[in-house]
Tab-separated table of C-alpha atoms in Angstrom:
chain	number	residue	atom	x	y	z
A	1	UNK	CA	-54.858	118.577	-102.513
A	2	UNK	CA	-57.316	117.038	-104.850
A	3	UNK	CA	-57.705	118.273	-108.504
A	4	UNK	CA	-61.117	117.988	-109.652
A	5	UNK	CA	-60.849	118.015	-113.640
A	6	UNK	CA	-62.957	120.372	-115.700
A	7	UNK	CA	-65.025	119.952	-118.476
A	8	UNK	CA	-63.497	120.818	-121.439
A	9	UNK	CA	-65.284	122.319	-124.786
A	10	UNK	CA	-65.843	120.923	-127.746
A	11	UNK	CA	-62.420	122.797	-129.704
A	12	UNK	CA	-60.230	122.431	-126.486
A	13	UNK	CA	-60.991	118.362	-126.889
A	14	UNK	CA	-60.552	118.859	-131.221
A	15	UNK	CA	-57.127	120.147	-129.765
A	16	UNK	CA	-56.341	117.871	-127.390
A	17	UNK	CA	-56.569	114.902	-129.951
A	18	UNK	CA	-55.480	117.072	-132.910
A	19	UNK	CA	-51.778	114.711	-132.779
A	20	UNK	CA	-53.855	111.454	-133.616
A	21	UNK	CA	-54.706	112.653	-136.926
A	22	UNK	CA	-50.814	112.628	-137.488
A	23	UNK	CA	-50.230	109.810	-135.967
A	24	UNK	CA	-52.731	107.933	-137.643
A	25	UNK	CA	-51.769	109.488	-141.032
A	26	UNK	CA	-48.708	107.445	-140.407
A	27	UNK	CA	-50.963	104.277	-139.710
A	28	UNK	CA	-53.017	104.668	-142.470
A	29	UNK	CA	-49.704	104.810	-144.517
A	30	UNK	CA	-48.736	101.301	-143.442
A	31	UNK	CA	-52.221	99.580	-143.886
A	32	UNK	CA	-52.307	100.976	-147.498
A	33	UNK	CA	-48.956	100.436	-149.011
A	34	UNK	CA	-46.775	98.102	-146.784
A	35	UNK	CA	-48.150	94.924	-148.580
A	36	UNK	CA	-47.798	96.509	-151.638
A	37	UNK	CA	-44.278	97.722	-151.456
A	38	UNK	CA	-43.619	94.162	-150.321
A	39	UNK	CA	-45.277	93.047	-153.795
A	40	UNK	CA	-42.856	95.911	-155.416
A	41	UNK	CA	-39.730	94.884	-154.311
A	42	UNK	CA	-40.540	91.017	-154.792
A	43	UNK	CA	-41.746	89.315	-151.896
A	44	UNK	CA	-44.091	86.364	-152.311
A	45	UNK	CA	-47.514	86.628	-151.662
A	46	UNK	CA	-48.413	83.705	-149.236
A	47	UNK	CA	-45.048	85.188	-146.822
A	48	UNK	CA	-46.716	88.296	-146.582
A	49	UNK	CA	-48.056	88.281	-143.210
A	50	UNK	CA	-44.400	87.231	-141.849
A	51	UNK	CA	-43.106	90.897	-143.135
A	52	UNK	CA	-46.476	92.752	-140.901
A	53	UNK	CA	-44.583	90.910	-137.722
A	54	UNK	CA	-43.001	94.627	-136.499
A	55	UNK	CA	-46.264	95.797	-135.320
A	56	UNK	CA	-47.623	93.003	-133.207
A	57	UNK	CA	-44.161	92.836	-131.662
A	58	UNK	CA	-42.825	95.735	-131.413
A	59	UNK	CA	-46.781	96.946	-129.680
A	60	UNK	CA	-46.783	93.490	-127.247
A	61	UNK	CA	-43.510	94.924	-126.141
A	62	UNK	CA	-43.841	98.495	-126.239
A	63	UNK	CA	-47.200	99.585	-125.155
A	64	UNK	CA	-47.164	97.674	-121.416
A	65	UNK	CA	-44.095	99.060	-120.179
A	66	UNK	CA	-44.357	102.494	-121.590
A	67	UNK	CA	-47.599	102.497	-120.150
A	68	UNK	CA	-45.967	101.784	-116.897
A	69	UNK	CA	-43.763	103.800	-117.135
A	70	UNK	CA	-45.687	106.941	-118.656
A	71	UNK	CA	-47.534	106.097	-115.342
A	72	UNK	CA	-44.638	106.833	-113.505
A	73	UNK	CA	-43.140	109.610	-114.854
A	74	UNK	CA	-42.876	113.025	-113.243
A	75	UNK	CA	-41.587	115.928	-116.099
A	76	UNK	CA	-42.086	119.482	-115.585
A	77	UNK	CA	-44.028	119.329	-119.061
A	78	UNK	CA	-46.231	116.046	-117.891
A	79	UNK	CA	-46.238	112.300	-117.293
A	80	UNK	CA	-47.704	111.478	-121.282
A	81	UNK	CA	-46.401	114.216	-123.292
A	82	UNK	CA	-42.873	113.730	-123.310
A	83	UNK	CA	-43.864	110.291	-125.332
A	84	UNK	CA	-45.691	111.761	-127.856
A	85	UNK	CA	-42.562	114.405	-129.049
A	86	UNK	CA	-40.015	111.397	-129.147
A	87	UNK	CA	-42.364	108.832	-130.461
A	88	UNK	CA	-43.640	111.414	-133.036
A	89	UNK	CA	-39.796	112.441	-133.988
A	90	UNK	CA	-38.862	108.777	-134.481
A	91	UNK	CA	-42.057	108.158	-136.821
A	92	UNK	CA	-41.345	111.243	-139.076
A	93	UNK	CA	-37.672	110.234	-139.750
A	94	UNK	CA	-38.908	106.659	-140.895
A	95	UNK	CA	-41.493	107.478	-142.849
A	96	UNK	CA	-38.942	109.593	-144.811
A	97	UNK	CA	-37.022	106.494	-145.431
A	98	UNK	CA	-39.481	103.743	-146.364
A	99	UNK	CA	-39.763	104.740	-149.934
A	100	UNK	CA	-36.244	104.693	-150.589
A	101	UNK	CA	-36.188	101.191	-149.126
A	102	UNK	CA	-34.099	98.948	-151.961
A	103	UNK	CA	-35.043	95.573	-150.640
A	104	UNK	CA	-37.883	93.837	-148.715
A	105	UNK	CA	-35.690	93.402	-145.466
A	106	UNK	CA	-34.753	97.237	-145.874
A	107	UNK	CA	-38.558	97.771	-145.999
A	108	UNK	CA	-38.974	95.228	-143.385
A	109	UNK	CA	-36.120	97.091	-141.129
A	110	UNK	CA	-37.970	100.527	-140.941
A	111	UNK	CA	-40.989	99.116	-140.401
A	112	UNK	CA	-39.969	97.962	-137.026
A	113	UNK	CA	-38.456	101.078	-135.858
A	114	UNK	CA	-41.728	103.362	-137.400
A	115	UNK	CA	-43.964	100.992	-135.199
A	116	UNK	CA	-41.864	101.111	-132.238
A	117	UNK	CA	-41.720	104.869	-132.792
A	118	UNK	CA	-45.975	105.009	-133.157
A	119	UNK	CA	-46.564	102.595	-130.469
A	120	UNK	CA	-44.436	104.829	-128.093
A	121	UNK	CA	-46.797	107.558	-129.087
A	122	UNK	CA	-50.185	105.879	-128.860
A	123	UNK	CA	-50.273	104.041	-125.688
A	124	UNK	CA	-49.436	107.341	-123.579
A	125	UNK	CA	-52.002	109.310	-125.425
A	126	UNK	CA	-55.135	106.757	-124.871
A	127	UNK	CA	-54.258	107.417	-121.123
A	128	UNK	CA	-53.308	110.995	-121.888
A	129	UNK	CA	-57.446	111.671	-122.851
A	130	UNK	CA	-58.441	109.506	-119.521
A	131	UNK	CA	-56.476	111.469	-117.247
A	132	UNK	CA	-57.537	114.878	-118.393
A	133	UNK	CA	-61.299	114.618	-119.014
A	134	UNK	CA	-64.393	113.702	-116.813
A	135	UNK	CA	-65.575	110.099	-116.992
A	136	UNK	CA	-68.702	111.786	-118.294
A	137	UNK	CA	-66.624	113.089	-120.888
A	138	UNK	CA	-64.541	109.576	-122.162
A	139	UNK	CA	-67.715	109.247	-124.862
A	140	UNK	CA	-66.444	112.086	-126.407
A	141	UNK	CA	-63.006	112.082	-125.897
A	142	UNK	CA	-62.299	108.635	-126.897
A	143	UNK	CA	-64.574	108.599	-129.949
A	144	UNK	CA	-62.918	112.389	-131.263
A	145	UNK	CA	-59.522	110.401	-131.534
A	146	UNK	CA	-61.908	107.899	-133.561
A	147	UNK	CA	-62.827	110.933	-135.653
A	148	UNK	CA	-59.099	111.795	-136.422
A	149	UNK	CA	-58.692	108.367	-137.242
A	150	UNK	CA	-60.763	108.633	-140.053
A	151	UNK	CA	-59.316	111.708	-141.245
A	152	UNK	CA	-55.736	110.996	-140.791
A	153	UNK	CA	-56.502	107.612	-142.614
A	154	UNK	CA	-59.126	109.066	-145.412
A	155	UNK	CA	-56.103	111.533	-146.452
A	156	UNK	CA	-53.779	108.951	-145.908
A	157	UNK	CA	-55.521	106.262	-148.025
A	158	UNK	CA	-56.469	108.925	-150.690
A	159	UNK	CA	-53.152	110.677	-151.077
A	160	UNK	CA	-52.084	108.866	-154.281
A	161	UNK	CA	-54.852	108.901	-155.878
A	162	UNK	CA	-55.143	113.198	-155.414
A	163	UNK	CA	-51.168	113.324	-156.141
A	164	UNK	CA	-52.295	111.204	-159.900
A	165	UNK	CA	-55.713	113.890	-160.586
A	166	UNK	CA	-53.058	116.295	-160.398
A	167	UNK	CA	-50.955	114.880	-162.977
A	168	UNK	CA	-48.362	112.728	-161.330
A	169	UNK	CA	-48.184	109.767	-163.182
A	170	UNK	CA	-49.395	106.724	-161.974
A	171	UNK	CA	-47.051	104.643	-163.879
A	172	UNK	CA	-43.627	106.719	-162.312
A	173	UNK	CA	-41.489	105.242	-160.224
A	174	UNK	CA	-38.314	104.760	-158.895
A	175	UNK	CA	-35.391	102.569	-159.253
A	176	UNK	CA	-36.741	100.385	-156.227
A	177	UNK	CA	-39.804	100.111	-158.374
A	178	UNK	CA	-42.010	102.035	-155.595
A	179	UNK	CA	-44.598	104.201	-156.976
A	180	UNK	CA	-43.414	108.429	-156.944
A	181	UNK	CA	-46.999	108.760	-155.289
A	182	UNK	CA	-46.076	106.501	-152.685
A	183	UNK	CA	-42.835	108.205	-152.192
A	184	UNK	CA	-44.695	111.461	-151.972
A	185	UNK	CA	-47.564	110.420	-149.821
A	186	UNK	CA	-44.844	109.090	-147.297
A	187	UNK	CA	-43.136	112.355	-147.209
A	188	UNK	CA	-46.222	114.546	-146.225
A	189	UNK	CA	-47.042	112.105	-143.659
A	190	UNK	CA	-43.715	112.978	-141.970
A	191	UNK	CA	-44.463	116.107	-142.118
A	192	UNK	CA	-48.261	115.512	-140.592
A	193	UNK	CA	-46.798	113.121	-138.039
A	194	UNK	CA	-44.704	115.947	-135.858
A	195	UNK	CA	-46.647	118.664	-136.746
A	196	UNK	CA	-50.156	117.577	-135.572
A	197	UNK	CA	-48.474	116.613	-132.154
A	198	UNK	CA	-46.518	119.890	-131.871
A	199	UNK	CA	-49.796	121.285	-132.104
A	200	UNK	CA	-51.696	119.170	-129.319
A	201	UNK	CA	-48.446	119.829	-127.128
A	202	UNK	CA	-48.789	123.518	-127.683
A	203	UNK	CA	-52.317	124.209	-126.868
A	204	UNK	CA	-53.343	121.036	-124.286
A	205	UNK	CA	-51.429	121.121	-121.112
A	206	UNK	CA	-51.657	118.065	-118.868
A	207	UNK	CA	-53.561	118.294	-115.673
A	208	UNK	CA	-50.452	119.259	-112.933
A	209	UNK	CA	-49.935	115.735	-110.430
A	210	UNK	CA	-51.475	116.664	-106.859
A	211	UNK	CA	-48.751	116.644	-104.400
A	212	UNK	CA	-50.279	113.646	-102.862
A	213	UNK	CA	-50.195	111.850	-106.562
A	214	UNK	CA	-46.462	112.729	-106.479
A	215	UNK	CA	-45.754	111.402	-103.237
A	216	UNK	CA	-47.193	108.135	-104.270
A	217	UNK	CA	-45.347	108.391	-107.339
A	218	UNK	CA	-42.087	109.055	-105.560
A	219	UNK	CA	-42.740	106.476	-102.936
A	220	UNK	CA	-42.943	103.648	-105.724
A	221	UNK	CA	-39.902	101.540	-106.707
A	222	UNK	CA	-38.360	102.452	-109.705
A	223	UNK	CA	-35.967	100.691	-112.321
A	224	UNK	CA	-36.600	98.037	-114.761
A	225	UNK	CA	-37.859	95.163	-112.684
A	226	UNK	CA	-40.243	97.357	-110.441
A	227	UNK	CA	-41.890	98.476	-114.340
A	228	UNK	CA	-41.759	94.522	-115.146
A	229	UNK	CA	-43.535	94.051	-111.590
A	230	UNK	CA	-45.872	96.273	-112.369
A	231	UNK	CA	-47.096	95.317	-115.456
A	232	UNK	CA	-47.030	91.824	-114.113
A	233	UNK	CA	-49.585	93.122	-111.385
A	234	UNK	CA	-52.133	94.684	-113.848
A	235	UNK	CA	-52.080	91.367	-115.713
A	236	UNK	CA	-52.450	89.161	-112.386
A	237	UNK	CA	-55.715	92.044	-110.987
A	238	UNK	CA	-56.687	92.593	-114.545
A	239	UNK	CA	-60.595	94.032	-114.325
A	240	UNK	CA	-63.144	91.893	-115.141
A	241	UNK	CA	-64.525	93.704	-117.842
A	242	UNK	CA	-61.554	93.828	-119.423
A	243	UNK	CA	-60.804	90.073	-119.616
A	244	UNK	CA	-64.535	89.633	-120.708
A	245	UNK	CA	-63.066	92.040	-123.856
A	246	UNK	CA	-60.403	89.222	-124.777
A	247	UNK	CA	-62.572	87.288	-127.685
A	248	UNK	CA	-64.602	90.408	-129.130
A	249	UNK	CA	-60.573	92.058	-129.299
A	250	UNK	CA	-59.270	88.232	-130.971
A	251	UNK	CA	-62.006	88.072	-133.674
A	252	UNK	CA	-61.766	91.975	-134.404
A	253	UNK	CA	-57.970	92.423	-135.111
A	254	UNK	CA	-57.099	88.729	-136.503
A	255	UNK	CA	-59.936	90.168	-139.114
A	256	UNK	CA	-58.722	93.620	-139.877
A	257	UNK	CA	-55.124	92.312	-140.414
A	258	UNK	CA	-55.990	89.813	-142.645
A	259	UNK	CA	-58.170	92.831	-144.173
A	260	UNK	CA	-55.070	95.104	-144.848
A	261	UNK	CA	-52.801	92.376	-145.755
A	262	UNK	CA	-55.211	90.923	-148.801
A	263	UNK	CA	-57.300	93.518	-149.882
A	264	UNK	CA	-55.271	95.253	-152.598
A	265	UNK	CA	-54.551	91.554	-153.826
A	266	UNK	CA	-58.239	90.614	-153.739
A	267	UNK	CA	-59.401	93.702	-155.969
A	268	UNK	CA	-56.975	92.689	-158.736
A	269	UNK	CA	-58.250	89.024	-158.877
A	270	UNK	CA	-62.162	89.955	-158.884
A	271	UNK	CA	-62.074	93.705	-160.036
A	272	UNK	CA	-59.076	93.653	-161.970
A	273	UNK	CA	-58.402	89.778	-163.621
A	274	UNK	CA	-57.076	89.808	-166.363
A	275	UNK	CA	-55.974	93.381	-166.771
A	276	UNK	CA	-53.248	94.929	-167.772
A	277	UNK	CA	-51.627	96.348	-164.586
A	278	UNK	CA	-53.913	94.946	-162.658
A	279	UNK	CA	-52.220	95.014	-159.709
A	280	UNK	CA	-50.939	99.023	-159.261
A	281	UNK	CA	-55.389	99.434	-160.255
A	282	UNK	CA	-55.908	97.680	-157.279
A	283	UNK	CA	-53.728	99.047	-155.625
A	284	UNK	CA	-54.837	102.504	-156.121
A	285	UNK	CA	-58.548	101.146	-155.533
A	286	UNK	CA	-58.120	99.702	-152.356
A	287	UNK	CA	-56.368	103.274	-151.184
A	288	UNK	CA	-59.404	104.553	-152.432
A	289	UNK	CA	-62.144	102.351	-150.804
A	290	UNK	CA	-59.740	102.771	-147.619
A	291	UNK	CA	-59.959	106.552	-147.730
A	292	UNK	CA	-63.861	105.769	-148.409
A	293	UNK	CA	-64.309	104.015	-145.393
A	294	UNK	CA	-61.912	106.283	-142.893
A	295	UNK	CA	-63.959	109.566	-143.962
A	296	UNK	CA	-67.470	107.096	-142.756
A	297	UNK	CA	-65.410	107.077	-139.753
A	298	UNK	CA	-64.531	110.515	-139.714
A	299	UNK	CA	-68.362	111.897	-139.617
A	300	UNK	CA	-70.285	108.702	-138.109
A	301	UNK	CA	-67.578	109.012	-134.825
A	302	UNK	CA	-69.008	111.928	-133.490
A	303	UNK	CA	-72.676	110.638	-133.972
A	304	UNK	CA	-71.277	107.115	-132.111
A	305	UNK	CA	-70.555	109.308	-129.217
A	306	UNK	CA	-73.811	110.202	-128.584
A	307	UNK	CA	-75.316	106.551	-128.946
A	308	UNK	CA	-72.330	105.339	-126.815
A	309	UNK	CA	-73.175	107.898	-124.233
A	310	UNK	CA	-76.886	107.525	-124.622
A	311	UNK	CA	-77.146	103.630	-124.867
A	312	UNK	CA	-74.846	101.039	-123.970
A	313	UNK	CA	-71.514	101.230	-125.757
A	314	UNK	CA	-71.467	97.640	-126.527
A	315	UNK	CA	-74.478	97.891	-128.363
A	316	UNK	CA	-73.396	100.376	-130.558
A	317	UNK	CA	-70.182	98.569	-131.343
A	318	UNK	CA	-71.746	94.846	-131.945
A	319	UNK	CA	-74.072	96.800	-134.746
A	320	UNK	CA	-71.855	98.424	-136.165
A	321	UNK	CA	-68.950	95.346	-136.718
A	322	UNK	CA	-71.864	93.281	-137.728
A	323	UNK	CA	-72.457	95.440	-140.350
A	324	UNK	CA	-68.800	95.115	-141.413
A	325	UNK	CA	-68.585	91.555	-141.254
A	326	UNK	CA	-71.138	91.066	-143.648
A	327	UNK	CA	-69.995	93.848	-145.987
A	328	UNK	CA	-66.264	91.784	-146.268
A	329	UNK	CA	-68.253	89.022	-146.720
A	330	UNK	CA	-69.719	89.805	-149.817
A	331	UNK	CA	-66.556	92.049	-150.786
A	332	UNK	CA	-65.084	89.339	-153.022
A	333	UNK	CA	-67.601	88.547	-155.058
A	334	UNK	CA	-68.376	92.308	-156.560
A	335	UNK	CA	-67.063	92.914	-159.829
A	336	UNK	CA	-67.747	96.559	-160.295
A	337	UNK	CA	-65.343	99.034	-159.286
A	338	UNK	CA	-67.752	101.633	-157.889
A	339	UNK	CA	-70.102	98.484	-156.367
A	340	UNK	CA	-66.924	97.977	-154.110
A	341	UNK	CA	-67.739	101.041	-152.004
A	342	UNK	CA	-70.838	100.105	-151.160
A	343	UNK	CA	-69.256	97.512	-148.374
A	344	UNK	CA	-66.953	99.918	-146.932
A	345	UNK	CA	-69.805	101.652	-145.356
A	346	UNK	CA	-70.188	98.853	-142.372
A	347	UNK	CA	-66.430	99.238	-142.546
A	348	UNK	CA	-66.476	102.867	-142.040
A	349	UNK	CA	-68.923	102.597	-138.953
A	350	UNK	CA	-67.051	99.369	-137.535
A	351	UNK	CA	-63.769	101.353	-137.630
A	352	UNK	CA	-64.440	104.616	-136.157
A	353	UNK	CA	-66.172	102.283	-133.163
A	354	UNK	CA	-63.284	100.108	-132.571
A	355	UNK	CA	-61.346	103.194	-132.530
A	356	UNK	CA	-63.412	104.902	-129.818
A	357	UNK	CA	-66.165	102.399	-127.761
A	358	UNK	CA	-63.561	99.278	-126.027
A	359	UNK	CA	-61.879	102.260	-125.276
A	360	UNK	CA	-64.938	103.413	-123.743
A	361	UNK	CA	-66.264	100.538	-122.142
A	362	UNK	CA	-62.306	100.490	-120.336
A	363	UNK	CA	-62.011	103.398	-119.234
A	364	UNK	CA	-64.548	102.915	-116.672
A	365	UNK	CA	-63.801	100.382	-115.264
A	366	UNK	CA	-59.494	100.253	-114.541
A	367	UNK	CA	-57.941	102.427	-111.676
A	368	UNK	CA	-56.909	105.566	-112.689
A	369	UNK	CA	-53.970	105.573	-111.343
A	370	UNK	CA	-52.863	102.760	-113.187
A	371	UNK	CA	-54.296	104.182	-116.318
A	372	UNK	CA	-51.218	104.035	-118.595
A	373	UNK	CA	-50.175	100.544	-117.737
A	374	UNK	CA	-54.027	99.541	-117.965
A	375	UNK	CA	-54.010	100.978	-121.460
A	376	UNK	CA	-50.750	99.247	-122.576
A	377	UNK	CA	-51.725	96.039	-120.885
A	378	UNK	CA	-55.312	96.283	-123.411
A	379	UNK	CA	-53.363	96.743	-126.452
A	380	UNK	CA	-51.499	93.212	-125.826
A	381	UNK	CA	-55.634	92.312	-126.752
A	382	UNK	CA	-54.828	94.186	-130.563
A	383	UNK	CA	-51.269	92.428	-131.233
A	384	UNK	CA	-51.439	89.359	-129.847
A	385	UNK	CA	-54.367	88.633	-132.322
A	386	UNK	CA	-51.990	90.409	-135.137
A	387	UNK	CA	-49.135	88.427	-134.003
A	388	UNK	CA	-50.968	85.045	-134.642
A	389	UNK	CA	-52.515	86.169	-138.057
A	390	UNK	CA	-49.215	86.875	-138.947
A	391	UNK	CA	-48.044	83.688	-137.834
A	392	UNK	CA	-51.068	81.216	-138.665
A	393	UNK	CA	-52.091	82.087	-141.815
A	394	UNK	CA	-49.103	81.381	-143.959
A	395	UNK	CA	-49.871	77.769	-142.771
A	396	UNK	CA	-53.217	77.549	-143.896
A	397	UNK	CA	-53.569	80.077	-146.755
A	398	UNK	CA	-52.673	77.679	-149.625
A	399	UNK	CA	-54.091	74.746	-148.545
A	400	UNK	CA	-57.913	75.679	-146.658
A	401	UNK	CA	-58.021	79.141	-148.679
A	402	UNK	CA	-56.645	77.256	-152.256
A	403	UNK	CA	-54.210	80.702	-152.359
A	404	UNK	CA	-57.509	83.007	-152.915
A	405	UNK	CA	-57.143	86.217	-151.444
A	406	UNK	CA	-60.887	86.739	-151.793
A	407	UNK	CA	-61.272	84.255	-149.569
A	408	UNK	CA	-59.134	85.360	-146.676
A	409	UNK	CA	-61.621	88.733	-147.347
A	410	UNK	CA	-64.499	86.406	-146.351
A	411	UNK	CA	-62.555	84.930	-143.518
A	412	UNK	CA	-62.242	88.673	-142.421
A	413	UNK	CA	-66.153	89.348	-142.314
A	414	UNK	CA	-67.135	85.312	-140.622
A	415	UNK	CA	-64.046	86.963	-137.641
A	416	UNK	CA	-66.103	90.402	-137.803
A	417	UNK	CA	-69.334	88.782	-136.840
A	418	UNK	CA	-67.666	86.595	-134.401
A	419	UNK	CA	-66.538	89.728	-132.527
A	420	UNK	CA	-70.252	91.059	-133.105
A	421	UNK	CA	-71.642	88.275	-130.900
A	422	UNK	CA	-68.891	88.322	-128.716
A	423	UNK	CA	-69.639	91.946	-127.356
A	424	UNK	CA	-73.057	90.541	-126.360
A	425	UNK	CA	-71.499	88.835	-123.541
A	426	UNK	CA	-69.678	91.545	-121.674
A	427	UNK	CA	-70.569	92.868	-118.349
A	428	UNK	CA	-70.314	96.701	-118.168
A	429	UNK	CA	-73.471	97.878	-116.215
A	430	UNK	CA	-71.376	100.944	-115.294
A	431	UNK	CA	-71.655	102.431	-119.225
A	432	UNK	CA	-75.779	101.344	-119.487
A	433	UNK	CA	-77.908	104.613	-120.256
A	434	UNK	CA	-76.619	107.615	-118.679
């Protein structure tokens, strides 16, 4: 028997993607104070990108085969769900520890298990809003997890910063030299983390498998090579839109890495020089300008929906990572400390449309029943770009970039526009005005 999904309201889609704002409370963490506990505990500023390596990894591994798998799967509580609780479980305990970290390879250590833990969690729940709403519906779905990006990561970003106008010091800290704010701001986000997916798994059930889609399910081969196979299949019949994605994906994510990596050091050599304690300003700044642009996110998201839905998606997104691009570009050479905000505006529309419109233009156009291992297969298009950043730019960054970190901020917004024009070139007649 066929299930034909309904449409869902408004709240019962707020619900259904309630658990991203956790998880990306625990994201937002990581792109605001990873580089800087780094810096804290000692590690040199041109090796930087070497100590981001656990996300590109651990999500090139990850993400395909639980996709695959999550495809496979057959729970009395859902195919997706059961990844979010474990995934969710794992991130909470590690974000508890990474402020007690003592070293950089302690530091280094969690960080690979928390993004093993949060790519186990994301990948299923990209498919998880495919499966249960209407195609007509993906606009909104997709771009409502956008929305909770930018809250999860406005809160995130801004935590400090609250925890200081309510008289924690900013100076405190403990023996490992890590900020008490940070410490603190890690601790609510393992509380966030499970709690905003207990609460999507208590009020969003997942759409019960037809028994035909649990025949097929059954009938597959199962086992480690048959999820290898599998994932080796999506890659060999990969859509064509998708591979059209590749370049606007490699100029988008090389950028924002090299974005979160340099940003907190950039502020404290233009904002900053010369200060005393120039650095833990900065640092706080760049939390703050991150929060900034996350809560643009947060309220333009809902707004890209309805362009995305209205006009083509790829539109939307090229204009609105233009507008980034050029904002990073000119990033460096403001000296004002509320001037700086001014940028994060194209950053705040550029996020909250990579979070939402590829996602978009995707999801139409990949079998659904090969959703989850589609979606893992895409996200190889986020880390493999990290994974080179990470690995190319230590090579270059004292000799073509003279050890400037304002100048790997400009190298961010040239990479932003690149992805801009790249957008132009993909074929997705399917998501044209509806």
């Amino acid at each position: 028997m066929k299930i034909f999904k309904q449409k869902l309201s408004f709240w019962q889609i707020i619900n259904m993607n309630f658990g991203f704002f956790g998880l990306q409370y625990s994201f937002g963490l990581q792109q605001a104070n990873m580089s800087p506990i780094y810096s804290y505990l000692g590690a040199e500023e041109s090796k930087l990108p070497y100590l981001w390596l656990a996300g590109p990894i651990t999500g090139l591994v990850l993400q395909p085969i639980v996709g695959a798998m999550s495809d496979k799967t057959v729970t009395k509580w859902g195919r997706r769900t059961p990844y979010f609780l474990i995934g969710a479980i794992f991130c909470s305990i590690c974000l508890f520890i990474m402020p007690y970290s003592s070293s950089v390879w302690m530091a280094a250590s969690t960080l690979w298990i928390l993004d093993a833990a949060n790519n186990i969690t994301q990948e299923p729940y990209r498919a998880f809003v495919s499966d249960k709403l209407d195609e007509s519906q993906h606009p909104i779905g997709f771009l409502t997890q956008s929305a909770f990006t930018g809250l999860g990561q406005t809160l995130s970003y801004l935590t400090p910063s609250i925890l200081i106008f309510f008289g924690v010091s900013k100076l405190a800290e403990n023996e490992n030299h890590i900020p008490i704010t940070t410490l603190i701001a890690f601790v609510i986000g393992a509380v966030f983390s499970l709690s905003s997916i207990l609460w999507t798994l208590k009020t969003t059930k997942e759409i019960p498998l037809s028994e035909e889609e649990l025949n097929e399910i059954k009938a597959c081969p199962r086992g480690t090579s048959a999820v290898f196979a599998d994932i080796w299949q999506a890659l060999k019949n990969m859509p064509p839109v998708m591979k059209q994605m590749i370049p606007m994906m490699f100029f988008s994510w090389y950028a924002m890495f090299i974005y979160w990596i340099y940003i907190a050091k950039c502020l404290s050599t233009t904002v900053f020089a010369n200060r005393p304690d120039a650095f833990r300003d900065a640092d706080l700044l760049s939390g703050q300008i991150g929060a900034f642009y996350n809560f643009i996110a947060f309220i333009s998201a809902f707004g890209l929906a309805a362009l995305a839905k209205r006009y083509n998606a790829k539109y939307v997104h090229a204009a609105c990572l233009t507008f980034a691009g050029i904002g990073l570009f000119i990033l460096p050479g403001i000296k004002d400390q509320e001037m700086v905000f001014i940028p994060m505006i194209g950053m705040g529309l550029s996020w909250a449309s990579m979070m939402g419109n590829p996602y978009v233009i995707l999801a139409g156009g990949i079998p659904k029943e090969r959703t989850g291992v589609y979606m893992g297969v895409f996200n190889m298009f986020i880390v493999i770009p990290m994974l080179l950043q990470n690995i190319s730019m230590p090579l270059y960054y004292n000799s073509l970039l003279h050890g400037d970190p304002g100048q790997a901020i400009k190298q961010a917004g040239i990479m932003l526009v690149l992805a801009a024009i790249s957008v132009v070139f993909i074929k997705n007649e399917n998501l044209s005005k509806s």
